[in-house]
Short mmCIF file of C-alpha atoms and ligand atoms in Angstrom, two decimals:
data_model
loop_
_atom_site.label_atom_id
_atom_site.label_comp_id
_atom_site.label_asym_id
_atom_site.label_seq_id
_atom_site.Cartn_x
_atom_site.Cartn_y
_atom_site.Cartn_z
CA MET A 1 0.00 0.00 0.00
CA THR A 2 1.46 3.38 -0.94
CA THR A 3 1.03 6.66 0.84
CA THR A 4 1.60 10.27 -0.14
CA THR A 5 2.21 11.51 3.37
CA THR A 6 5.49 12.77 4.77
CA ALA A 7 5.75 9.69 6.95
CA THR A 8 9.25 8.30 7.02
CA THR A 9 8.14 4.87 5.89
CA THR A 10 5.70 3.60 3.32
CA ARG A 11 3.62 1.78 5.86
CA PRO A 12 -0.15 2.28 5.71
CA THR A 13 -1.29 5.34 7.60
CA VAL A 14 -4.21 5.42 10.01
CA ALA A 15 -6.17 8.18 11.74
CA THR A 16 -8.88 7.94 14.37
CA VAL A 17 -11.32 10.76 15.12
CA TRP A 18 -13.73 11.33 18.00
CA LEU A 19 -16.89 13.24 17.07
CA ASP A 20 -20.11 13.10 19.18
CA GLY A 21 -19.53 9.84 21.01
CA CYS A 22 -18.69 8.86 24.58
CA SER A 23 -15.10 7.75 23.71
CA GLY A 24 -16.21 4.16 24.28
CA CYS A 25 -15.20 3.15 20.75
CA HIS A 26 -11.71 4.51 21.38
CA MET A 27 -11.70 2.62 24.71
CA SER A 28 -12.51 -0.51 22.71
CA LEU A 29 -9.58 0.32 20.45
CA MET A 30 -7.40 0.56 23.58
CA ASP A 31 -8.78 -2.85 24.57
CA LEU A 32 -6.70 -4.31 21.74
CA ASP A 33 -4.17 -4.46 24.60
CA GLU A 34 -0.87 -6.03 23.48
CA ARG A 35 -2.17 -6.13 19.91
CA LEU A 36 -1.68 -2.33 19.96
CA ILE A 37 2.04 -3.04 19.90
CA THR A 38 1.61 -5.31 16.91
CA LEU A 39 -0.51 -2.61 15.27
CA ALA A 40 2.16 0.02 15.92
CA GLY A 41 4.54 -2.20 13.98
CA LEU A 42 2.17 -2.46 11.01
CA VAL A 43 0.89 1.09 10.50
CA ASP A 44 1.67 4.72 11.27
CA ILE A 45 -1.02 6.37 13.37
CA LEU A 46 -0.83 9.97 12.18
CA HIS A 47 -3.77 11.48 14.02
CA SER A 48 -5.90 10.37 16.96
CA PRO A 49 -7.08 11.54 20.37
CA VAL A 50 -4.20 9.41 21.69
CA VAL A 51 -1.39 10.94 19.58
CA ASP A 52 -0.07 14.51 19.50
CA PRO A 53 -0.66 16.23 16.12
CA LYS A 54 -3.78 18.39 16.29
CA GLU A 55 -4.25 19.05 12.56
CA PHE A 56 -5.73 16.36 10.37
CA PRO A 57 -3.00 15.13 7.98
CA GLN A 58 -2.97 15.83 4.26
CA SER A 59 -3.48 12.20 3.34
CA VAL A 60 -4.39 9.09 5.31
CA ASP A 61 -5.04 5.58 4.07
CA VAL A 62 -7.77 4.71 6.54
CA THR A 63 -9.64 6.83 9.07
CA LEU A 64 -11.85 5.40 11.82
CA VAL A 65 -14.54 7.81 12.95
CA GLU A 66 -16.30 7.48 16.30
CA GLY A 67 -19.43 9.48 17.04
CA ALA A 68 -22.44 11.10 15.41
CA VAL A 69 -22.31 14.39 13.53
CA SER A 70 -23.92 16.76 16.04
CA SER A 71 -22.32 20.20 15.79
CA GLU A 72 -21.14 22.42 12.96
CA GLU A 73 -17.60 21.56 14.01
CA ASP A 74 -18.35 17.83 13.64
CA LEU A 75 -19.62 18.51 10.13
CA HIS A 76 -16.48 20.48 9.27
CA LYS A 77 -14.27 17.69 10.60
CA ALA A 78 -16.25 15.07 8.67
CA ASN A 79 -15.66 16.98 5.44
CA VAL A 80 -11.94 17.33 6.16
CA ILE A 81 -11.70 13.62 6.97
CA ARG A 82 -13.38 12.68 3.71
CA ALA A 83 -11.21 14.98 1.63
CA HIS A 84 -8.00 13.66 3.18
CA SER A 85 -8.77 9.94 3.66
CA LYS A 86 -8.72 7.18 1.09
CA PHE A 87 -10.96 4.92 3.15
CA VAL A 88 -13.38 5.99 5.89
CA ILE A 89 -14.73 3.54 8.49
CA ALA A 90 -17.75 4.51 10.62
CA LEU A 91 -16.69 3.08 13.98
CA GLY A 92 -19.54 2.17 16.32
CA ASP A 93 -23.26 2.81 16.55
CA CYS A 94 -23.09 6.61 17.04
CA ALA A 95 -21.27 7.01 13.73
CA VAL A 96 -23.37 4.31 12.04
CA THR A 97 -26.90 5.08 13.33
CA GLY A 98 -26.75 8.27 15.42
CA ASN A 99 -27.40 6.09 18.49
CA VAL A 100 -27.62 7.87 21.87
CA PRO A 101 -26.48 11.35 20.70
CA ALA A 102 -29.37 11.30 18.20
CA MET A 103 -31.94 10.75 20.96
CA ARG A 104 -32.06 14.54 21.24
CA ASN A 105 -33.56 14.65 17.75
CA TYR A 106 -37.03 13.92 19.12
CA TRP A 107 -37.16 17.52 20.40
CA ASP A 108 -36.16 20.74 18.75
CA ARG A 109 -33.10 22.57 19.92
CA SER A 110 -34.80 25.40 21.75
CA ASP A 111 -36.88 22.94 23.82
CA LEU A 112 -33.69 21.04 24.63
CA PHE A 113 -31.89 24.18 25.69
CA ASP A 114 -34.83 25.23 27.84
CA ARG A 115 -34.89 21.82 29.49
CA ALA A 116 -31.18 21.85 30.23
CA TYR A 117 -30.52 25.49 31.04
CA VAL A 118 -33.83 27.12 31.98
CA GLU A 119 -36.36 24.70 33.47
CA ASN A 120 -33.78 23.13 35.75
CA ALA A 121 -32.30 26.45 36.91
CA GLN A 122 -32.88 27.25 40.59
CA GLU A 123 -34.11 30.76 39.71
CA PRO A 124 -36.04 30.99 36.43
CA PRO A 125 -33.96 33.32 34.20
CA THR A 126 -35.46 36.34 32.43
CA ALA A 127 -35.62 36.40 28.63
CA GLU A 128 -32.42 38.51 28.58
CA GLU A 129 -30.62 36.15 30.94
CA ARG A 130 -31.80 33.17 28.95
CA LYS A 131 -29.95 34.42 25.89
CA ALA A 132 -26.75 34.79 27.88
CA ILE A 133 -27.08 31.32 29.43
CA LEU A 134 -27.70 29.28 26.29
CA PRO A 135 -24.62 27.76 24.63
CA LEU A 136 -24.93 29.76 21.41
CA THR A 137 -21.49 31.38 21.29
CA VAL A 138 -17.90 30.15 21.83
CA VAL A 139 -18.88 26.46 21.73
CA PRO A 140 -19.64 25.01 18.27
CA PRO A 141 -23.35 25.44 17.44
CA LEU A 142 -25.49 22.31 17.57
CA ARG A 143 -26.94 21.24 14.24
CA PRO A 144 -30.73 20.75 14.21
CA ARG A 145 -30.21 16.99 14.32
CA ALA A 146 -27.41 14.64 15.24
CA THR A 147 -26.97 12.32 12.24
CA PRO A 148 -25.03 9.23 11.27
CA LEU A 149 -21.77 9.93 9.46
CA HIS A 150 -23.03 8.63 6.12
CA GLU A 151 -25.77 11.27 6.02
CA VAL A 152 -23.04 13.90 5.52
CA ILE A 153 -20.08 12.14 3.84
CA LYS A 154 -19.47 8.94 1.91
CA VAL A 155 -18.52 6.07 4.22
CA ASP A 156 -16.60 3.07 2.88
CA LEU A 157 -17.14 0.58 5.70
CA TYR A 158 -19.48 0.33 8.67
CA LEU A 159 -18.55 -1.32 11.94
CA PRO A 160 -21.62 -1.23 14.23
CA GLY A 161 -21.63 -1.99 17.95
CA CYS A 162 -21.84 0.07 21.11
CA PRO A 163 -18.93 -0.26 21.28
CA PRO A 164 -17.68 -2.66 18.61
CA PRO A 165 -15.67 -5.28 20.53
CA ALA A 166 -11.88 -5.02 20.35
CA ASP A 167 -11.80 -8.33 18.47
CA ALA A 168 -14.12 -6.86 15.83
CA ILE A 169 -11.89 -3.78 15.42
CA TRP A 170 -8.85 -6.03 15.14
CA PHE A 171 -10.57 -8.23 12.55
CA VAL A 172 -11.61 -5.25 10.43
CA LEU A 173 -8.19 -3.58 10.60
CA THR A 174 -6.19 -6.70 9.83
CA GLU A 175 -8.51 -7.69 6.98
CA PHE A 176 -8.21 -4.20 5.58
CA LEU A 177 -4.41 -4.29 5.86
CA ALA A 178 -4.43 -7.63 4.06
CA GLY A 179 -6.22 -5.92 1.17
CA ARG A 180 -9.65 -7.42 1.81
CA VAL A 181 -12.95 -5.65 2.54
CA PRO A 182 -14.22 -7.39 5.67
CA ASN A 183 -17.82 -8.25 6.48
CA ALA A 184 -18.26 -6.41 9.76
CA MET A 185 -21.61 -8.08 10.49
CA SER A 186 -19.81 -11.37 10.95
CA VAL A 187 -18.13 -9.92 14.06
CA SER A 188 -20.48 -7.29 15.49
CA ARG A 189 -24.11 -6.15 15.57
CA PHE A 190 -26.12 -3.07 16.47
CA GLY A 191 -26.09 -2.54 20.23
CA LYS A 192 -23.68 -5.35 21.19
CA MET B 1 -56.89 -23.15 7.36
CA SER B 2 -55.02 -25.82 9.21
CA ALA B 3 -58.07 -28.09 9.56
CA VAL B 4 -57.48 -31.37 7.79
CA THR B 5 -60.56 -32.21 5.74
CA SER B 6 -61.53 -35.15 3.60
CA THR B 7 -60.77 -33.10 0.47
CA THR B 8 -57.07 -32.89 1.42
CA GLN B 9 -54.93 -33.80 -1.53
CA SER B 10 -51.29 -34.38 -1.96
CA ILE B 11 -49.43 -31.69 -3.89
CA THR B 12 -45.98 -31.73 -5.37
CA LEU B 13 -43.96 -28.61 -5.91
CA THR B 14 -40.36 -27.43 -6.16
CA ILE B 15 -38.74 -25.15 -3.60
CA ASP B 16 -35.17 -24.05 -4.31
CA ASP B 17 -34.70 -26.89 -6.83
CA LYS B 18 -35.87 -29.47 -4.29
CA ALA B 19 -38.88 -31.62 -5.18
CA ILE B 20 -41.28 -31.60 -2.26
CA SER B 21 -44.71 -33.01 -1.55
CA CYS B 22 -47.22 -31.55 0.88
CA ARG B 23 -50.94 -31.44 1.67
CA SER B 24 -53.24 -29.00 -0.09
CA GLY B 25 -53.95 -25.99 2.10
CA GLU B 26 -50.43 -25.74 3.43
CA THR B 27 -48.61 -22.46 2.86
CA ILE B 28 -45.23 -22.12 1.19
CA LEU B 29 -43.77 -21.02 4.53
CA GLN B 30 -45.09 -24.06 6.40
CA VAL B 31 -43.80 -26.47 3.77
CA ALA B 32 -40.43 -24.72 3.53
CA ARG B 33 -39.95 -24.92 7.30
CA GLU B 34 -40.99 -28.58 7.39
CA ASN B 35 -38.19 -29.14 4.87
CA ASN B 36 -35.57 -27.08 6.72
CA ILE B 37 -35.64 -24.28 4.18
CA ASP B 38 -35.26 -21.00 6.02
CA ILE B 39 -37.47 -18.07 5.00
CA PRO B 40 -37.09 -14.95 7.16
CA THR B 41 -40.28 -13.73 8.90
CA LEU B 42 -41.23 -11.09 11.44
CA CYS B 43 -45.02 -10.82 11.61
CA TYR B 44 -45.67 -14.58 11.28
CA LEU B 45 -45.88 -16.60 14.47
CA GLU B 46 -46.97 -20.21 14.60
CA GLY B 47 -50.24 -20.41 16.53
CA LEU B 48 -51.57 -17.03 15.39
CA THR B 49 -53.56 -16.26 12.24
CA VAL B 50 -51.55 -15.14 9.24
CA TRP B 51 -51.11 -11.37 9.03
CA GLY B 52 -49.02 -10.95 5.85
CA GLY B 53 -47.89 -7.51 6.92
CA CYS B 54 -44.11 -7.42 7.17
CA ARG B 55 -43.40 -8.81 3.66
CA LEU B 56 -40.09 -10.27 4.78
CA CYS B 57 -41.14 -13.76 3.70
CA MET B 58 -41.47 -12.74 0.05
CA VAL B 59 -40.55 -15.46 -2.45
CA GLU B 60 -40.41 -15.75 -6.23
CA ILE B 61 -42.82 -18.08 -8.01
CA ALA B 62 -41.94 -19.15 -11.55
CA ALA B 63 -44.00 -17.43 -14.28
CA SER B 64 -45.25 -14.76 -11.86
CA PRO B 65 -43.71 -11.29 -12.16
CA LYS B 66 -44.84 -10.42 -8.61
CA LEU B 67 -43.29 -11.46 -5.33
CA HIS B 68 -45.50 -13.52 -3.01
CA ALA B 69 -45.69 -13.63 0.78
CA ALA B 70 -44.78 -17.23 1.66
CA CYS B 71 -46.77 -17.09 4.92
CA ALA B 72 -49.97 -16.16 3.07
CA THR B 73 -49.66 -18.20 -0.15
CA GLU B 74 -50.91 -21.75 -0.37
CA CYS B 75 -48.91 -24.28 -2.34
CA THR B 76 -50.37 -25.36 -5.66
CA GLU B 77 -49.58 -28.34 -7.88
CA GLY B 78 -46.41 -27.92 -9.90
CA MET B 79 -45.47 -24.59 -8.33
CA THR B 80 -41.78 -23.63 -8.58
CA VAL B 81 -40.64 -21.44 -5.69
CA ARG B 82 -37.36 -19.65 -5.08
CA THR B 83 -36.73 -18.41 -1.54
CA THR B 84 -33.40 -16.64 -2.09
CA SER B 85 -32.12 -14.48 -4.93
CA PRO B 86 -30.23 -11.19 -5.20
CA ARG B 87 -33.56 -9.42 -5.76
CA LEU B 88 -35.18 -10.97 -2.66
CA LYS B 89 -32.12 -10.25 -0.55
CA GLN B 90 -32.18 -6.63 -1.66
CA TYR B 91 -35.89 -6.19 -0.87
CA ARG B 92 -35.59 -7.91 2.50
CA LYS B 93 -32.74 -5.61 3.45
CA MET B 94 -34.73 -2.57 2.38
CA ILE B 95 -37.75 -3.65 4.43
CA VAL B 96 -35.71 -4.06 7.60
CA GLU B 97 -33.83 -0.81 6.98
CA MET B 98 -37.17 0.98 6.64
CA LEU B 99 -38.30 -0.48 9.96
CA PHE B 100 -35.19 0.97 11.59
CA ALA B 101 -35.66 4.36 9.91
CA GLU B 102 -39.38 4.58 10.73
CA ARG B 103 -39.18 4.69 14.55
CA ASN B 104 -36.36 4.93 17.09
CA HIS B 105 -34.20 1.88 17.65
CA VAL B 106 -31.33 2.57 20.02
CA CYS B 107 -30.16 -1.00 20.62
CA SER B 108 -27.37 0.03 23.00
CA VAL B 109 -29.88 1.27 25.59
CA CYS B 110 -32.77 -1.09 24.77
CA VAL B 111 -34.07 -3.66 27.24
CA SER B 112 -34.23 -6.19 24.39
CA ASN B 113 -30.62 -5.70 23.26
CA GLY B 114 -29.28 -9.16 22.45
CA HIS B 115 -32.71 -10.84 22.52
CA CYS B 116 -34.49 -9.02 19.72
CA GLU B 117 -35.85 -10.52 16.51
CA LEU B 118 -35.41 -7.23 14.62
CA GLN B 119 -31.80 -6.83 15.73
CA ASN B 120 -31.10 -10.48 14.87
CA MET B 121 -32.72 -10.00 11.47
CA ALA B 122 -30.41 -7.06 10.74
CA THR B 123 -27.41 -9.23 11.58
CA LYS B 124 -28.71 -12.15 9.54
CA LEU B 125 -29.36 -9.97 6.49
CA GLU B 126 -25.95 -8.28 6.96
CA ILE B 127 -27.44 -4.82 7.38
CA ASP B 128 -24.47 -2.79 8.61
CA HIS B 129 -26.15 0.60 8.15
CA VAL B 130 -29.50 2.09 7.14
CA ARG B 131 -29.53 3.79 3.76
CA PHE B 132 -32.77 5.70 4.37
CA PRO B 133 -32.70 8.89 6.43
CA TYR B 134 -33.92 8.23 9.97
CA ARG B 135 -37.22 9.95 10.77
CA PHE B 136 -36.51 10.37 14.50
CA PRO B 137 -40.21 10.72 15.36
CA ARG B 138 -41.24 11.64 18.88
CA MET B 139 -43.10 8.57 20.23
CA GLU B 140 -45.03 7.81 23.40
CA VAL B 141 -44.11 5.30 26.09
CA ASP B 142 -47.14 3.90 27.97
CA ASN B 143 -45.95 3.23 31.50
CA SER B 144 -49.40 3.16 33.07
CA HIS B 145 -49.65 -0.60 33.62
CA ASP B 146 -48.37 -1.97 36.92
CA TYR B 147 -45.93 -4.46 35.43
CA MET B 148 -45.87 -4.09 31.64
CA ARG B 149 -44.81 -1.33 29.29
CA LEU B 150 -45.50 -0.32 25.69
CA ASP B 151 -42.68 1.67 24.10
CA GLN B 152 -43.89 2.90 20.71
CA ASN B 153 -40.32 3.80 19.76
CA ARG B 154 -39.50 0.11 19.26
CA CYS B 155 -42.75 -1.09 17.66
CA ILE B 156 -42.64 -2.52 14.13
CA LEU B 157 -46.45 -2.87 13.83
CA CYS B 158 -46.31 -6.63 13.28
CA ALA B 159 -49.61 -6.95 15.21
CA ARG B 160 -48.54 -10.16 16.93
CA CYS B 161 -49.72 -8.58 20.21
CA VAL B 162 -53.09 -7.68 18.72
CA ARG B 163 -53.59 -11.21 17.45
CA VAL B 164 -52.52 -13.03 20.60
CA CYS B 165 -54.72 -10.76 22.72
CA GLY B 166 -57.79 -11.29 20.55
CA GLU B 167 -57.29 -14.86 19.33
CA ILE B 168 -55.64 -16.65 22.25
CA GLU B 169 -56.44 -14.62 25.37
CA GLY B 170 -59.84 -13.58 23.98
CA ALA B 171 -59.56 -10.11 25.49
CA HIS B 172 -59.03 -7.98 22.36
CA THR B 173 -57.62 -5.16 24.45
CA LYS B 174 -55.07 -4.29 21.82
CA ASP B 175 -55.70 -2.97 18.34
CA VAL B 176 -54.11 -0.79 15.67
CA LYS B 177 -55.19 2.81 15.14
CA GLY B 178 -54.39 5.16 12.27
CA ARG B 179 -52.93 4.54 8.86
CA GLY B 180 -49.49 4.27 7.31
CA VAL B 181 -46.69 5.85 9.25
CA LEU B 182 -49.20 7.16 11.83
CA SER B 183 -50.41 3.66 12.76
CA ALA B 184 -49.97 2.74 16.40
CA ILE B 185 -50.89 0.02 18.88
CA ILE B 186 -53.66 1.09 21.29
CA HIS B 187 -55.52 -0.35 24.26
CA ASP B 188 -59.32 -0.38 24.18
CA LEU B 189 -60.46 2.99 22.79
CA ASP B 190 -56.94 4.46 22.85
CA GLU B 191 -56.73 4.66 26.62
CA PRO B 192 -53.76 4.16 28.95
CA TRP B 193 -53.01 0.43 29.30
CA GLY B 194 -53.24 0.64 33.08
CA ASP B 195 -56.84 1.89 32.84
CA SER B 196 -57.98 -0.96 30.60
CA GLN B 197 -61.06 -2.83 31.85
CA THR B 198 -60.57 -5.65 29.32
CA CYS B 199 -56.86 -6.48 29.82
CA THR B 200 -56.51 -9.57 32.00
CA GLY B 201 -52.85 -8.88 32.67
CA CYS B 202 -51.90 -12.22 31.12
CA GLY B 203 -48.65 -10.93 29.60
CA LYS B 204 -49.04 -12.92 26.38
CA CYS B 205 -48.57 -9.80 24.26
CA VAL B 206 -45.23 -9.08 25.94
CA ASN B 207 -43.98 -12.56 25.18
CA VAL B 208 -44.94 -12.62 21.51
CA CYS B 209 -43.62 -9.13 20.77
CA PRO B 210 -40.47 -9.59 18.65
CA THR B 211 -38.83 -6.35 19.81
CA GLY B 212 -38.40 -4.17 22.88
CA ALA B 213 -41.80 -2.52 22.28
CA LEU B 214 -43.65 -4.66 24.84
CA THR B 215 -41.64 -5.46 27.93
CA HIS B 216 -41.85 -6.12 31.61
CA ARG B 217 -41.26 -3.06 33.74
CA GLY B 218 -38.15 -3.03 35.87
CA THR B 219 -35.93 -4.56 33.17
CA ALA B 220 -32.61 -2.88 32.42
CA VAL B 221 -30.63 -2.89 29.15
CA GLY B 222 -30.55 -6.35 27.60
CA GLU B 223 -32.55 -7.98 30.42
CA MET B 224 -35.83 -8.57 28.58
CA THR B 225 -36.18 -12.09 27.22
CA LYS B 226 -39.35 -13.48 25.64
CA LYS B 227 -41.00 -16.89 25.81
CA THR B 228 -43.26 -18.01 22.98
CA GLU B 229 -43.36 -21.76 23.65
CA PHE B 230 -46.83 -21.44 25.21
CA LEU B 231 -48.39 -20.51 21.92
CA PRO B 232 -48.38 -23.73 19.85
CA TYR B 233 -49.48 -25.57 23.01
CA LEU B 234 -52.47 -23.31 23.63
CA THR B 235 -53.43 -23.45 19.96
CA LEU B 236 -53.26 -27.23 19.98
CA MET B 237 -55.41 -27.43 23.12
CA ARG B 238 -57.97 -25.18 21.52
CA GLU B 239 -58.10 -27.37 18.42
CA VAL B 240 -58.47 -30.51 20.51
CA LYS B 241 -61.49 -29.02 22.30
CA LEU B 242 -63.11 -28.16 18.97
S1 SF4 C 301 -36.24 -3.26 19.72
FE1 SF4 C 301 -34.53 -4.51 18.96
S2 SF4 C 301 -33.79 -3.40 17.16
FE2 SF4 C 301 -35.07 -1.97 18.35
S3 SF4 C 301 -33.64 -0.91 19.72
FE3 SF4 C 301 -34.41 -2.68 20.86
S4 SF4 C 301 -32.86 -4.29 20.48
FE4 SF4 C 301 -32.56 -2.72 18.91
S1 SF4 C 302 -51.74 -8.62 28.91
FE1 SF4 C 302 -53.05 -10.16 27.88
S2 SF4 C 302 -55.08 -9.24 27.93
FE2 SF4 C 302 -53.65 -7.58 28.41
S3 SF4 C 302 -53.21 -6.61 26.46
FE3 SF4 C 302 -51.65 -8.19 26.71
S4 SF4 C 302 -52.47 -10.02 25.73
FE4 SF4 C 302 -54.17 -8.59 26.01
S1 SF4 C 303 -45.98 -3.90 20.20
FE1 SF4 C 303 -44.60 -5.56 19.59
S2 SF4 C 303 -45.97 -7.23 18.98
FE2 SF4 C 303 -47.20 -5.37 19.04
S3 SF4 C 303 -47.14 -4.60 16.93
FE3 SF4 C 303 -45.50 -3.57 18.06
S4 SF4 C 303 -43.68 -4.84 17.67
FE4 SF4 C 303 -45.46 -6.08 17.11
S1 FES C 304 -43.96 -13.21 7.71
FE1 FES C 304 -45.04 -13.21 5.85
S2 FES C 304 -45.59 -11.14 5.64
FE2 FES C 304 -44.64 -11.15 7.61
#
């Protein structure tokens, strides 16, 4: 497998990204345990919550994406990932179905904000105060709905599971590295 | 339909290139299962009347351009049936994907996680994502009964609960209201379950429900398991009495 990155070797390059998820899928990745050492010998991990570089690299062979697309920032990241990755894997139910982060979709945003920041406040805020309280500036704005990754970018492989078991992640990665497109449903399912 | 009458004849047909004989009046699904040929189903349940609603059991019959519901189609002499094909696989996947997109299925936090016929069907049909946009409708949960719950978010409108309640328990507490995407399971005249004067509290509906829509209260994620063994037994007893 060839790569156009500045990596010092021509080993396949991997990125992992954490959008609107609980980090559980990355925990499952960590659960590869000693296989992580084997993995480190097979690929270069260019970008991930567990490695330093903050900018998404120019080109990556395979990117695993955890989490639903909930905020405008998530959407921006998803587009960058797609433009700079040869192969995108939706990792886990939040990325594949929306899962728990999408449970907010049953209400509209202003009702959600009122529930979280107004109704539960000890002193009911005035209309002026309400504006100041709501998370509408500084933090990335919430999109009207949290959606699965494939509703905003093309996804090449889906690995469902909440989280997908470490063995399933290992199977998918090693199959991919061997040049095969794995059948993820043979090793995981929705929920799990 | 299952009554064996003096006019019963023997029929020969072909299912998936296998020559098979059966009795007249038997459905393609019954004969396929007797011969260990697997046809996926969701609304069909042995012991209840045929509903023909989920369309998962669709099969191809030679010389017919249409697809036919195996659970609701009787075998005829010389019929040639195919239970799997790329076209059938594609339609079955689409049907199950639409069920997921229609309401809210969050398996990771569902009491039926790991024991659900819909979830198992997705795995069996290798559905790794849903190609239709999710509707994310806001659905009611009826918590009014002392020990059972109806969560509309997880309902696939298979009407197994309606049939078991009317046909086996004889209560007919449950029914379907509305049309199309607005259809929903109701109790009596669309009242809270806990207020129902007709419900005997037998729990049969909970046990035949294929998903996490009907459950026992007090179950946590993945704890709800169902038992349907009672059904063929009760049906048999009823037939013996007749
Ligand atoms: S009913 Fe079945 S498919 Fe739906 S959320 Fe529960 S486990 Fe998943
Ligand atoms: S508990 Fe029994 S009587 Fe009550 S709704 Fe369910 S099936 Fe009908
Ligand atoms: S409540 Fe359960 S048994 Fe009744 S229609 Fe819905 S999914 Fe089917
Ligand atoms: S099982 Fe035949 S239509 Fe549902």
